[in-house]
PDB file of C-alpha atoms in Angstrom:
ATOM      1  CA  VAL A   1     187.883 116.477 127.466  1.00  0.00           C
ATOM      2  CA  ARG A   2     185.629 113.852 129.566  1.00  0.00           C
ATOM      3  CA  ILE A   3     184.020 110.788 128.682  1.00  0.00           C
ATOM      4  CA  PHE A   4     181.234 109.475 130.336  1.00  0.00           C
ATOM      5  CA  VAL A   5     178.162 107.215 130.169  1.00  0.00           C
ATOM      6  CA  THR A   6     174.876 108.756 130.643  1.00  0.00           C
ATOM      7  CA  GLN A   7     172.867 105.658 132.236  1.00  0.00           C
ATOM      8  CA  PRO A   8     175.328 102.928 131.698  1.00  0.00           C
ATOM      9  CA  GLY A   9     174.189  99.546 132.140  1.00  0.00           C
ATOM     10  CA  THR A  10     170.751 100.522 130.290  1.00  0.00           C
ATOM     11  CA  LYS A  11     169.033 100.253 127.063  1.00  0.00           C
ATOM     12  CA  ASN A  12     169.378 103.894 127.324  1.00  0.00           C
ATOM     13  CA  ALA A  13     173.065 104.170 127.921  1.00  0.00           C
ATOM     14  CA  GLU A  14     174.675 106.762 125.783  1.00  0.00           C
ATOM     15  CA  THR A  15     178.406 107.838 125.802  1.00  0.00           C
ATOM     16  CA  CYS A  16     179.044 111.608 125.813  1.00  0.00           C
ATOM     17  CA  LEU A  17     182.411 113.168 125.365  1.00  0.00           C
ATOM     18  CA  ALA A  18     182.808 116.892 126.465  1.00  0.00           C
ATOM     19  CA  TYR A  19     184.851 119.999 127.083  1.00  0.00           C
ATOM     20  CA  CYS A  20     185.790 119.754 130.662  1.00  0.00           C
ATOM     21  CA  PRO A  21     186.950 123.171 132.393  1.00  0.00           C
ATOM     22  CA  PRO A  22     189.652 122.744 135.196  1.00  0.00           C
ATOM     23  CA  ASN A  23     186.943 124.105 137.602  1.00  0.00           C
ATOM     24  CA  GLU A  24     184.836 121.516 136.333  1.00  0.00           C
ATOM     25  CA  VAL A  25     187.027 118.241 136.662  1.00  0.00           C
ATOM     26  CA  VAL A  26     185.657 115.516 139.030  1.00  0.00           C
ATOM     27  CA  PRO A  27     188.538 114.173 141.698  1.00  0.00           C
ATOM     28  CA  THR A  28     187.598 110.534 141.225  1.00  0.00           C
ATOM     29  CA  ASP A  29     188.080 110.751 137.405  1.00  0.00           C
ATOM     30  CA  GLU A  30     190.300 108.590 136.026  1.00  0.00           C
ATOM     31  CA  GLN A  31     193.240 111.175 133.777  1.00  0.00           C
ATOM     32  CA  VAL A  32     194.920 109.829 130.726  1.00  0.00           C
ATOM     33  CA  ASP A  33     197.753 112.368 129.713  1.00  0.00           C
ATOM     34  CA  LEU A  34     197.266 111.964 125.506  1.00  0.00           C
ATOM     35  CA  ASP A  35     200.263 115.022 125.179  1.00  0.00           C
ATOM     36  CA  LYS A  36     198.077 117.588 123.576  1.00  0.00           C
ATOM     37  CA  PHE A  37     195.069 117.147 126.452  1.00  0.00           C
ATOM     38  CA  ILE A  38     194.325 115.269 129.515  1.00  0.00           C
ATOM     39  CA  LEU A  39     191.423 112.834 128.787  1.00  0.00           C
ATOM     40  CA  TYR A  40     189.658 112.644 132.139  1.00  0.00           C
ATOM     41  CA  LEU A  41     186.952 109.224 132.485  1.00  0.00           C
ATOM     42  CA  ASP A  42     184.264 109.760 134.826  1.00  0.00           C
ATOM     43  CA  HIS A  43     185.030 106.838 137.305  1.00  0.00           C
ATOM     44  CA  ASN A  44     181.488 105.079 137.486  1.00  0.00           C
ATOM     45  CA  SER A  45     181.723 104.754 133.527  1.00  0.00           C
ATOM     46  CA  VAL A  46     185.402 103.383 133.641  1.00  0.00           C
ATOM     47  CA  PRO A  47     183.916  99.893 133.525  1.00  0.00           C
ATOM     48  CA  PHE A  48     181.234 100.530 130.202  1.00  0.00           C
ATOM     49  CA  LEU A  49     183.855 101.946 128.471  1.00  0.00           C
ATOM     50  CA  GLU A  50     185.787  98.483 128.052  1.00  0.00           C
ATOM     51  CA  GLU A  51     186.927  98.355 124.805  1.00  0.00           C
ATOM     52  CA  ALA A  52     185.599 101.700 123.800  1.00  0.00           C
ATOM     53  CA  TYR A  53     187.226 104.293 120.945  1.00  0.00           C
ATOM     54  CA  VAL A  54     187.037 107.624 119.580  1.00  0.00           C
ATOM     55  CA  ASP A  55     187.237 108.007 116.008  1.00  0.00           C
ATOM     56  CA  TYR A  56     187.955 110.896 113.669  1.00  0.00           C
ATOM     57  CA  SER A  57     187.178 110.920 110.092  1.00  0.00           C
ATOM     58  CA  LYS A  58     187.488 113.787 106.969  1.00  0.00           C
ATOM     59  CA  ASP A  59     184.698 113.782 104.953  1.00  0.00           C
ATOM     60  CA  GLN A  60     183.162 116.510 102.198  1.00  0.00           C
ATOM     61  CA  MET A  61     181.715 118.365 105.166  1.00  0.00           C
ATOM     62  CA  GLY A  62     185.014 118.595 106.921  1.00  0.00           C
ATOM     63  CA  GLY A  63     184.841 115.716 109.272  1.00  0.00           C
ATOM     64  CA  GLN A  64     183.006 113.429 111.904  1.00  0.00           C
ATOM     65  CA  LEU A  65     183.775 112.181 115.297  1.00  0.00           C
ATOM     66  CA  THR A  66     182.577 108.514 116.080  1.00  0.00           C
ATOM     67  CA  ILE A  67     182.416 107.176 119.821  1.00  0.00           C
ATOM     68  CA  LYS A  68     182.468 103.154 120.340  1.00  0.00           C
ATOM     69  CA  ALA A  69     181.344 101.772 123.563  1.00  0.00           C
ATOM     70  CA  PRO A  70     180.310  98.380 122.845  1.00  0.00           C
ATOM     71  CA  ASN A  71     180.113  97.995 126.297  1.00  0.00           C
ATOM     72  CA  ALA A  72     177.924 100.950 127.376  1.00  0.00           C
ATOM     73  CA  LYS A  73     174.398  99.258 128.268  1.00  0.00           C
ATOM     74  CA  VAL A  74     176.080  96.122 129.430  1.00  0.00           C
ATOM     75  CA  PRO A  75     180.050  95.712 131.188  1.00  0.00           C
ATOM     76  CA  LYS A  76     181.930  92.870 129.401  1.00  0.00           C
ATOM     77  CA  ILE A  77     181.788  89.864 132.447  1.00  0.00           C
ATOM     78  CA  ASP A  78     184.002  87.115 132.643  1.00  0.00           C
ATOM     79  CA  ASP A  79     183.342  83.582 131.425  1.00  0.00           C
ATOM     80  CA  ASP A  80     182.654  82.427 135.048  1.00  0.00           C
ATOM     81  CA  ALA A  81     180.187  84.881 135.575  1.00  0.00           C
ATOM     82  CA  PRO A  82     176.521  83.589 136.663  1.00  0.00           C
ATOM     83  CA  LEU A  83     174.690  82.106 133.698  1.00  0.00           C
ATOM     84  CA  PRO A  84     171.887  84.927 134.042  1.00  0.00           C
ATOM     85  CA  ASP A  85     174.623  87.679 133.586  1.00  0.00           C
ATOM     86  CA  ARG A  86     176.234  85.593 130.480  1.00  0.00           C
ATOM     87  CA  VAL A  87     172.447  85.471 128.894  1.00  0.00           C
ATOM     88  CA  ASN A  88     171.861  89.215 129.437  1.00  0.00           C
ATOM     89  CA  TYR A  89     174.953  90.055 128.210  1.00  0.00           C
ATOM     90  CA  ILE A  90     174.718  88.458 125.292  1.00  0.00           C
ATOM     91  CA  LEU A  91     170.753  89.803 124.894  1.00  0.00           C
ATOM     92  CA  ALA A  92     172.156  93.521 125.599  1.00  0.00           C
ATOM     93  CA  SER A  93     174.977  93.301 123.139  1.00  0.00           C
ATOM     94  CA  GLU A  94     174.059  91.051 120.623  1.00  0.00           C
ATOM     95  CA  ILE A  95     170.181  90.038 119.809  1.00  0.00           C
ATOM     96  CA  ASN A  96     168.378  93.253 121.394  1.00  0.00           C
ATOM     97  CA  PRO A  97     170.748  95.844 119.250  1.00  0.00           C
ATOM     98  CA  ASN A  98     169.348  93.721 115.947  1.00  0.00           C
ATOM     99  CA  LEU A  99     165.670  93.977 117.216  1.00  0.00           C
ATOM    100  CA  ALA A 100     165.767  97.282 117.948  1.00  0.00           C
ATOM    101  CA  ALA A 101     166.527  98.486 114.511  1.00  0.00           C
ATOM    102  CA  HIS A 102     162.596  96.696 114.047  1.00  0.00           C
ATOM    103  CA  GLY A 103     161.162  98.169 117.428  1.00  0.00           C
ATOM    104  CA  GLY A 104     161.683  94.597 119.306  1.00  0.00           C
ATOM    105  CA  GLU A 105     163.406  93.843 122.419  1.00  0.00           C
ATOM    106  CA  VAL A 106     163.463  90.713 124.859  1.00  0.00           C
ATOM    107  CA  SER A 107     164.655  90.523 128.557  1.00  0.00           C
ATOM    108  CA  LEU A 108     165.238  87.155 130.399  1.00  0.00           C
ATOM    109  CA  VAL A 109     162.764  86.641 132.402  1.00  0.00           C
ATOM    110  CA  GLU A 110     163.504  83.315 134.499  1.00  0.00           C
ATOM    111  CA  ILE A 111     166.501  80.140 133.818  1.00  0.00           C
ATOM    112  CA  VAL A 112     164.914  76.999 135.373  1.00  0.00           C
ATOM    113  CA  ASP A 113     166.772  73.966 135.739  1.00  0.00           C
ATOM    114  CA  GLU A 114     164.775  71.426 134.930  1.00  0.00           C
ATOM    115  CA  SER A 115     167.643  68.497 136.150  1.00  0.00           C
TER     116      SER A 115
END
């Protein structure tokens, strides 16, 4: 099984889980041995998969697989990151998901130092 993020770091990022036959393993993938199978993480997606999880819950139709990757659109940043990066992180992770439900989106144009 391989997990990767398409268009990572963009508003169109999607987290994907796919069967990975042995002949399609990418040498740069990170491998996680989960006893029953090996999980391959796309090397370029790793920063965007931090805090991601996969969950399976049974329901009346059999079950549902859910993948949550809160950092897929914007990777988690440190507290000492530059101000524009911190603002963009808040916009992408907290503000825009709520605005998207209403067809909206905001982006940072510039930060002006008015001291």
